[in-house]
Amino acid sequence: MDGKAKIIFLADDDPEDQEILKDAILKQDPAANIYSVMNGQQAIDYLVNCPDNCLPSLLILDYKMPIFNAVEVLEKIASVPQLQDIPKVVWSTSNQADHVRHCLDNGADLYFVKPTKTEDLNNMARKMLSISKD
């Protein structure tokens, strides 16, 4: 690895969920830079206009966000060449099979139900980081 800190992009409209996931990720990778937005429109705006040298190594999207949900964000960024190879993860309070399927069908690599236990959260963060680009 080139020693460059990973940029993790997080879109979630719940500040508390953002905070607990950031803490879990930083526990696994203290050097990670986590950039977060509060809704699907901000996610699309950031990702579509992101310069190549600032592209994230991992995208984490909350399923239910204002303006655009995770599936809509995935659909809208699917045609952006520089975002193709970036691993995409959706996390949600929902474990409905159709939500999971729609996310995976539209480019998500993994889908997680938001954990309630710290140990599960740390394991989830570890799995998310394991698929991020170096």
Coordinates of N, CA, C and O in Angstrom, one line a residue:
M1 N 0.8 -1.2 0.0 CA 0.0 0.0 0.0 C 0.9 1.3 0.0 O 2.0 1.3 0.5
D2 N 0.4 2.3 -0.6 CA 1.2 3.5 -0.8 C 1.2 4.4 0.4 O 1.7 5.5 0.4
G3 N 0.6 4.0 1.5 CA 0.6 4.8 2.7 C -0.5 5.9 2.7 O -0.6 6.7 3.7
K4 N -1.2 6.1 1.6 CA -2.2 7.1 1.5 C -3.4 6.7 2.4 O -3.8 5.6 2.3
A5 N -3.9 7.6 3.2 CA -5.1 7.3 4.0 C -6.3 7.0 3.1 O -6.5 7.7 2.1
K6 N -7.1 6.0 3.5 CA -8.3 5.7 2.7 C -9.3 6.8 2.9 O -9.4 7.3 4.0
I7 N -10.0 7.1 1.9 CA -11.2 8.0 2.0 C -12.4 7.2 2.0 O -12.6 6.4 1.0
I8 N -13.2 7.3 3.0 CA -14.4 6.5 3.1 C -15.6 7.5 3.0 O -15.6 8.6 3.6
F9 N -16.5 7.3 2.1 CA -17.6 8.2 1.8 C -18.8 7.6 2.5 O -19.2 6.4 2.2
L10 N -19.5 8.4 3.3 CA -20.7 7.9 4.1 C -21.8 8.8 3.9 O -21.7 10.0 4.1
A11 N -22.9 8.3 3.4 CA -24.2 9.1 3.2 C -25.2 8.4 4.1 O -25.6 7.3 4.0
D12 N -25.6 9.2 5.2 CA -26.6 8.8 6.1 C -27.3 10.0 6.8 O -26.6 10.9 7.2
D13 N -28.6 10.0 6.8 CA -29.3 11.2 7.3 C -29.4 11.2 8.8 O -29.9 12.2 9.4
D14 N -28.9 10.2 9.5 CA -29.0 10.1 11.0 C -27.6 10.4 11.6 O -26.7 9.6 11.4
P15 N -27.4 11.6 12.2 CA -26.1 11.9 12.7 C -25.6 10.9 13.7 O -24.3 10.7 13.8
E16 N -26.4 10.4 14.5 CA -26.0 9.4 15.5 C -25.5 8.1 14.8 O -24.4 7.6 15.2
D17 N -26.1 7.6 13.8 CA -25.7 6.5 13.0 C -24.3 6.8 12.4 O -23.4 6.0 12.3
Q18 N -24.2 8.0 11.8 CA -22.9 8.4 11.2 C -21.8 8.3 12.2 O -20.7 7.8 12.0
E19 N -22.1 8.8 13.4 CA -21.1 8.9 14.5 C -20.6 7.5 14.9 O -19.4 7.2 15.0
I20 N -21.6 6.6 15.1 CA -21.2 5.2 15.6 C -20.5 4.5 14.5 O -19.5 3.7 14.8
L21 N -20.8 4.7 13.3 CA -20.1 4.0 12.2 C -18.7 4.6 12.0 O -17.8 3.8 11.9
K22 N -18.6 5.9 12.1 CA -17.3 6.5 12.0 C -16.4 6.0 13.1 O -15.2 5.6 12.8
D23 N -16.9 5.9 14.3 CA -16.1 5.4 15.4 C -15.6 4.0 15.2 O -14.5 3.6 15.4
A24 N -16.5 3.2 14.7 CA -16.2 1.7 14.4 C -15.1 1.6 13.3 O -14.2 0.8 13.4
I25 N -15.3 2.4 12.3 CA -14.3 2.4 11.2 C -12.9 2.9 11.7 O -11.9 2.3 11.4
L26 N -12.9 4.0 12.4 CA -11.7 4.5 12.9 C -11.0 3.6 13.9 O -9.8 3.6 14.0
K27 N -11.8 2.8 14.6 CA -11.2 1.8 15.5 C -10.4 0.8 14.7 O -9.4 0.3 15.1
Q28 N -10.9 0.4 13.5 CA -10.2 -0.5 12.6 C -9.1 0.1 11.8 O -8.1 -0.5 11.5
D29 N -9.3 1.3 11.4 CA -8.3 2.0 10.5 C -8.2 3.5 11.0 O -8.9 4.4 10.4
P30 N -7.4 3.8 12.0 CA -7.3 5.1 12.6 C -7.0 6.2 11.6 O -7.2 7.4 11.8
A31 N -6.3 5.8 10.5 CA -5.9 6.8 9.5 C -7.0 7.2 8.4 O -6.8 8.1 7.6
A32 N -8.1 6.4 8.5 CA -9.1 6.7 7.4 C -9.7 8.1 7.5 O -9.9 8.6 8.6
N33 N -9.9 8.6 6.4 CA -10.6 9.9 6.3 C -12.0 9.6 5.9 O -12.3 9.0 4.8
I34 N -13.0 10.1 6.7 CA -14.4 9.8 6.5 C -15.1 11.1 6.1 O -15.1 12.0 6.9
Y35 N -15.6 11.1 4.9 CA -16.4 12.2 4.4 C -17.8 11.9 4.5 O -18.2 10.8 3.9
S36 N -18.7 12.7 5.1 CA -20.1 12.3 5.2 C -21.0 13.4 4.7 O -20.7 14.6 4.8
V37 N -22.2 12.9 4.2 CA -23.2 13.8 3.8 C -24.6 13.3 4.4 O -24.6 12.2 4.8
M38 N -25.6 14.1 4.3 CA -26.9 13.8 5.0 C -28.0 13.3 4.1 O -29.0 12.9 4.6
N39 N -27.8 13.4 2.8 CA -28.9 12.9 1.9 C -28.4 12.4 0.5 O -27.2 12.6 0.2
G40 N -29.3 11.8 -0.2 CA -28.9 11.2 -1.5 C -28.5 12.2 -2.5 O -27.6 11.9 -3.3
Q41 N -29.1 13.4 -2.5 CA -28.7 14.4 -3.5 C -27.3 14.9 -3.2 O -26.5 15.0 -4.1
Q42 N -26.9 15.1 -1.9 CA -25.5 15.5 -1.6 C -24.5 14.4 -2.0 O -23.4 14.7 -2.5
A43 N -25.0 13.2 -1.8 CA -24.1 12.0 -2.2 C -23.8 12.1 -3.7 O -22.6 12.0 -4.1
I44 N -24.8 12.2 -4.5 CA -24.7 12.2 -5.9 C -23.8 13.4 -6.4 O -22.9 13.3 -7.1
D45 N -24.1 14.6 -5.8 CA -23.4 15.8 -6.2 C -21.9 15.6 -5.9 O -21.0 16.0 -6.7
Y46 N -21.6 15.1 -4.7 CA -20.2 14.9 -4.3 C -19.5 13.9 -5.3 O -18.4 14.2 -5.8
L47 N -20.1 12.8 -5.4 CA -19.5 11.7 -6.2 C -19.3 12.0 -7.6 O -18.2 11.7 -8.2
V48 N -20.3 12.6 -8.2 CA -20.2 12.9 -9.7 C -19.2 13.9 -10.0 O -18.5 13.9 -11.0
N49 N -19.0 14.9 -9.0 CA -18.0 16.0 -9.2 C -16.7 15.7 -8.5 O -15.8 16.6 -8.5
C50 N -16.5 14.6 -8.0 CA -15.3 14.3 -7.2 C -14.0 14.2 -8.1 O -14.0 13.4 -9.1
P51 N -13.0 14.9 -7.9 CA -11.7 14.8 -8.7 C -11.1 13.4 -8.4 O -11.3 12.8 -7.3
D52 N -10.5 12.9 -9.4 CA -9.9 11.5 -9.4 C -9.0 11.3 -8.2 O -9.0 10.2 -7.6
N53 N -8.3 12.3 -7.8 CA -7.3 12.2 -6.7 C -8.0 12.1 -5.3 O -7.4 11.9 -4.3
C54 N -9.3 12.4 -5.3 CA -10.1 12.4 -4.0 C -11.1 11.3 -4.0 O -12.0 11.3 -3.1
L55 N -11.1 10.4 -5.0 CA -12.1 9.4 -5.0 C -12.1 8.5 -3.8 O -11.0 8.1 -3.4
P56 N -13.2 8.2 -3.2 CA -13.2 7.3 -2.0 C -12.8 5.9 -2.4 O -12.9 5.5 -3.5
S57 N -12.3 5.2 -1.4 CA -12.0 3.8 -1.6 C -13.2 2.9 -1.2 O -13.1 1.7 -1.4
L58 N -14.2 3.5 -0.6 CA -15.4 2.8 -0.2 C -16.6 3.8 -0.1 O -16.4 4.9 0.4
L59 N -17.7 3.4 -0.6 CA -19.0 4.1 -0.5 C -19.9 3.4 0.5 O -20.1 2.2 0.3
I60 N -20.4 4.1 1.5 CA -21.4 3.5 2.4 C -22.6 4.4 2.3 O -22.6 5.6 2.6
L61 N -23.7 3.7 2.0 CA -25.0 4.5 1.8 C -26.0 3.9 2.7 O -26.2 2.7 2.8
D62 N -26.7 4.8 3.4 CA -27.9 4.4 4.2 C -29.0 4.1 3.2 O -29.1 4.8 2.2
Y63 N -29.8 3.1 3.4 CA -30.9 2.8 2.5 C -31.9 3.9 2.4 O -32.3 4.3 1.3
K64 N -32.4 4.3 3.5 CA -33.5 5.3 3.5 C -32.9 6.7 3.8 O -32.6 7.0 5.0
M65 N -32.8 7.5 2.8 CA -32.3 8.9 3.0 C -33.3 9.8 2.3 O -34.0 9.4 1.4
P66 N -33.2 11.1 2.7 CA -34.1 12.1 2.0 C -33.6 12.3 0.6 O -32.4 12.1 0.3
I67 N -34.5 12.8 -0.2 CA -34.3 13.1 -1.6 C -34.1 11.8 -2.5 O -35.0 11.5 -3.3
F68 N -33.0 11.1 -2.3 CA -32.8 9.9 -3.0 C -32.4 8.8 -2.0 O -31.5 9.0 -1.2
N69 N -32.9 7.6 -2.2 CA -32.5 6.5 -1.3 C -31.3 5.8 -1.9 O -30.8 6.2 -3.0
A70 N -30.8 4.8 -1.3 CA -29.5 4.2 -1.7 C -29.6 3.6 -3.1 O -28.7 3.8 -3.9
V71 N -30.8 3.0 -3.4 CA -31.0 2.4 -4.8 C -30.9 3.5 -5.8 O -30.2 3.4 -6.9
E72 N -31.6 4.6 -5.6 CA -31.6 5.7 -6.5 C -30.2 6.3 -6.7 O -29.8 6.7 -7.8
V73 N -29.4 6.4 -5.6 CA -28.0 6.9 -5.7 C -27.2 6.0 -6.5 O -26.5 6.4 -7.4
L74 N -27.4 4.7 -6.3 CA -26.6 3.7 -7.0 C -26.9 3.7 -8.5 O -26.1 3.7 -9.4
E75 N -28.2 3.9 -8.8 CA -28.7 4.0 -10.2 C -28.0 5.3 -10.9 O -27.6 5.2 -12.0
K76 N -28.0 6.4 -10.2 CA -27.6 7.6 -10.7 C -26.1 7.7 -10.9 O -25.6 8.4 -11.8
I77 N -25.3 6.9 -10.1 CA -23.9 6.9 -10.3 C -23.3 5.8 -11.1 O -22.2 5.7 -11.4
A78 N -24.2 4.9 -11.5 CA -23.8 3.7 -12.2 C -23.1 4.0 -13.5 O -22.2 3.2 -14.0
S79 N -23.4 5.1 -14.2 CA -22.9 5.4 -15.5 C -21.6 6.3 -15.3 O -21.1 6.8 -16.3
V80 N -21.2 6.6 -14.1 CA -20.0 7.5 -13.9 C -18.7 6.6 -13.9 O -18.5 5.8 -13.0
P81 N -17.9 6.7 -15.0 CA -16.8 5.7 -15.1 C -15.8 5.6 -13.9 O -15.5 4.6 -13.5
Q82 N -15.5 6.8 -13.3 CA -14.5 6.7 -12.2 C -15.1 6.1 -11.0 O -14.3 5.9 -10.0
L83 N -16.4 5.9 -10.9 CA -17.0 5.3 -9.7 C -17.2 3.8 -9.8 O -17.6 3.2 -8.9
Q84 N -17.0 3.3 -11.0 CA -17.3 1.9 -11.3 C -16.6 0.9 -10.4 O -17.2 0.0 -9.9
D85 N -15.3 1.1 -10.1 CA -14.5 0.2 -9.4 C -14.6 0.4 -7.9 O -13.9 -0.4 -7.1
I86 N -15.2 1.4 -7.4 CA -15.3 1.6 -6.0 C -16.3 0.7 -5.3 O -17.5 0.7 -5.7
P87 N -15.9 -0.1 -4.3 CA -16.8 -0.9 -3.6 C -17.9 -0.1 -2.9 O -17.7 1.0 -2.4
K88 N -19.2 -0.6 -3.0 CA -20.3 0.1 -2.5 C -21.1 -0.8 -1.5 O -21.3 -1.9 -1.8
V89 N -21.4 -0.2 -0.4 CA -22.0 -0.9 0.7 C -23.3 -0.1 1.1 O -23.3 1.1 1.2
V90 N -24.4 -0.9 1.3 CA -25.6 -0.3 1.9 C -25.8 -0.8 3.3 O -25.6 -2.0 3.5
W91 N -26.2 0.1 4.2 CA -26.5 -0.3 5.5 C -27.9 0.3 5.8 O -28.2 1.4 5.4
S92 N -28.7 -0.4 6.6 CA -30.0 0.0 6.8 C -30.6 -0.7 8.0 O -30.2 -1.7 8.5
T93 N -31.7 -0.1 8.5 CA -32.5 -0.7 9.6 C -33.4 -1.8 9.0 O -33.9 -2.6 9.7
S94 N -33.5 -1.8 7.6 CA -34.4 -2.7 7.0 C -33.7 -3.9 6.5 O -32.6 -3.9 5.9
N95 N -34.3 -5.1 6.8 CA -33.7 -6.3 6.2 C -34.7 -7.0 5.2 O -34.7 -8.1 5.0
Q96 N -35.6 -6.1 4.6 CA -36.6 -6.6 3.7 C -35.8 -7.1 2.4 O -35.0 -6.4 1.9
A97 N -36.2 -8.3 2.0 CA -35.5 -9.0 0.9 C -35.5 -8.1 -0.4 O -34.5 -8.1 -1.1
D98 N -36.6 -7.4 -0.7 CA -36.6 -6.7 -1.9 C -35.7 -5.5 -1.8 O -35.1 -5.1 -2.8
H99 N -35.5 -4.9 -0.6 CA -34.5 -3.8 -0.4 C -33.1 -4.3 -0.7 O -32.4 -3.7 -1.4
V100 N -32.8 -5.4 -0.1 CA -31.5 -6.0 -0.3 C -31.2 -6.3 -1.7 O -30.2 -5.9 -2.3
R101 N -32.2 -7.0 -2.4 CA -32.0 -7.3 -3.8 C -31.9 -6.1 -4.7 O -31.0 -6.1 -5.6
H102 N -32.7 -5.1 -4.5 CA -32.6 -3.9 -5.3 C -31.2 -3.2 -5.2 O -30.7 -2.8 -6.2
C103 N -30.7 -3.2 -4.0 CA -29.4 -2.6 -3.8 C -28.3 -3.5 -4.5 O -27.4 -2.9 -5.2
L104 N -28.3 -4.8 -4.3 CA -27.3 -5.6 -4.9 C -27.4 -5.6 -6.4 O -26.4 -5.6 -7.1
D105 N -28.7 -5.6 -6.9 CA -28.9 -5.5 -8.4 C -28.4 -4.2 -9.0 O -28.1 -4.2 -10.2
N106 N -28.3 -3.2 -8.2 CA -27.9 -1.9 -8.7 C -26.5 -1.5 -8.3 O -26.1 -0.3 -8.4
G107 N -25.7 -2.5 -8.0 CA -24.2 -2.2 -7.8 C -23.7 -2.3 -6.4 O -22.5 -2.1 -6.2
A108 N -24.5 -2.5 -5.4 CA -24.0 -2.6 -4.1 C -23.2 -3.9 -4.0 O -23.7 -5.0 -4.5
D109 N -22.1 -3.9 -3.3 CA -21.3 -5.2 -3.1 C -21.8 -5.9 -1.9 O -21.7 -7.1 -1.8
L110 N -22.2 -5.2 -0.8 CA -22.6 -5.7 0.4 C -23.8 -5.0 0.9 O -24.0 -3.8 0.7
Y111 N -24.6 -5.6 1.7 CA -25.8 -5.0 2.4 C -25.8 -5.5 3.8 O -25.7 -6.6 4.1
F112 N -25.8 -4.5 4.7 CA -25.8 -4.8 6.2 C -27.1 -4.2 6.8 O -27.5 -3.1 6.5
V113 N -27.6 -5.0 7.8 CA -28.6 -4.4 8.6 C -27.9 -3.7 9.8 O -26.9 -4.3 10.3
K114 N -28.3 -2.5 10.1 CA -27.5 -1.8 11.2 C -27.6 -2.5 12.5 O -28.6 -2.9 13.0
P115 N -26.4 -2.9 13.0 CA -26.3 -3.7 14.2 C -26.6 -2.9 15.5 O -26.5 -1.6 15.5
T116 N -27.0 -3.6 16.5 CA -27.3 -2.9 17.7 C -26.2 -3.1 18.8 O -26.1 -2.4 19.7
K117 N -25.4 -4.2 18.6 CA -24.3 -4.5 19.5 C -23.0 -3.9 19.0 O -22.7 -4.0 17.8
T118 N -22.2 -3.4 19.9 CA -20.9 -2.9 19.5 C -20.0 -3.9 18.8 O -19.4 -3.6 17.8
E119 N -20.0 -5.1 19.3 CA -19.2 -6.1 18.7 C -19.6 -6.4 17.2 O -18.8 -6.5 16.3
D120 N -20.9 -6.4 17.0 CA -21.4 -6.6 15.6 C -21.1 -5.4 14.7 O -20.7 -5.6 13.6
L121 N -21.1 -4.2 15.3 CA -20.8 -3.0 14.6 C -19.3 -3.0 14.2 O -18.9 -2.7 13.1
N122 N -18.4 -3.4 15.1 CA -17.0 -3.5 14.8 C -16.7 -4.6 13.7 O -15.9 -4.4 12.8
N123 N -17.4 -5.7 13.8 CA -17.3 -6.7 12.8 C -17.7 -6.2 11.4 O -17.1 -6.5 10.4
M124 N -18.8 -5.5 11.4 CA -19.4 -4.9 10.2 C -18.4 -3.9 9.6 O -18.1 -4.0 8.4
A125 N -17.8 -3.1 10.4 CA -16.8 -2.1 9.9 C -15.6 -2.8 9.4 O -15.1 -2.4 8.3
R126 N -15.2 -3.9 10.0 CA -14.0 -4.7 9.5 C -14.3 -5.2 8.1 O -13.5 -5.2 7.2
K127 N -15.6 -5.8 8.0 CA -15.9 -6.3 6.7 C -16.0 -5.3 5.6 O -15.6 -5.5 4.5
M128 N -16.6 -4.1 5.9 CA -16.6 -3.0 5.0 C -15.2 -2.6 4.5 O -15.0 -2.4 3.3
L129 N -14.3 -2.4 5.5 CA -13.0 -2.0 5.1 C -12.2 -3.1 4.3 O -11.4 -2.8 3.5
S130 N -12.6 -4.3 4.6 CA -11.9 -5.4 3.9 C -12.1 -5.4 2.4 O -11.3 -5.9 1.6
I131 N -13.3 -4.8 1.9 CA -13.5 -4.7 0.5 C -13.1 -3.4 -0.1 O -13.2 -3.2 -1.3
S132 N -12.7 -2.4 0.7 CA -12.3 -1.1 0.2 C -11.1 -1.2 -0.7 O -10.3 -2.1 -0.5
K133 N -11.0 -0.3 -1.6 CA -9.8 -0.2 -2.5 C -8.6 0.3 -1.7 O -8.8 1.1 -0.9
D134 N -7.5 -0.2 -2.1 CA -6.2 0.3 -1.4 C -5.8 1.6 -2.1 O -6.1 1.8 -3.2

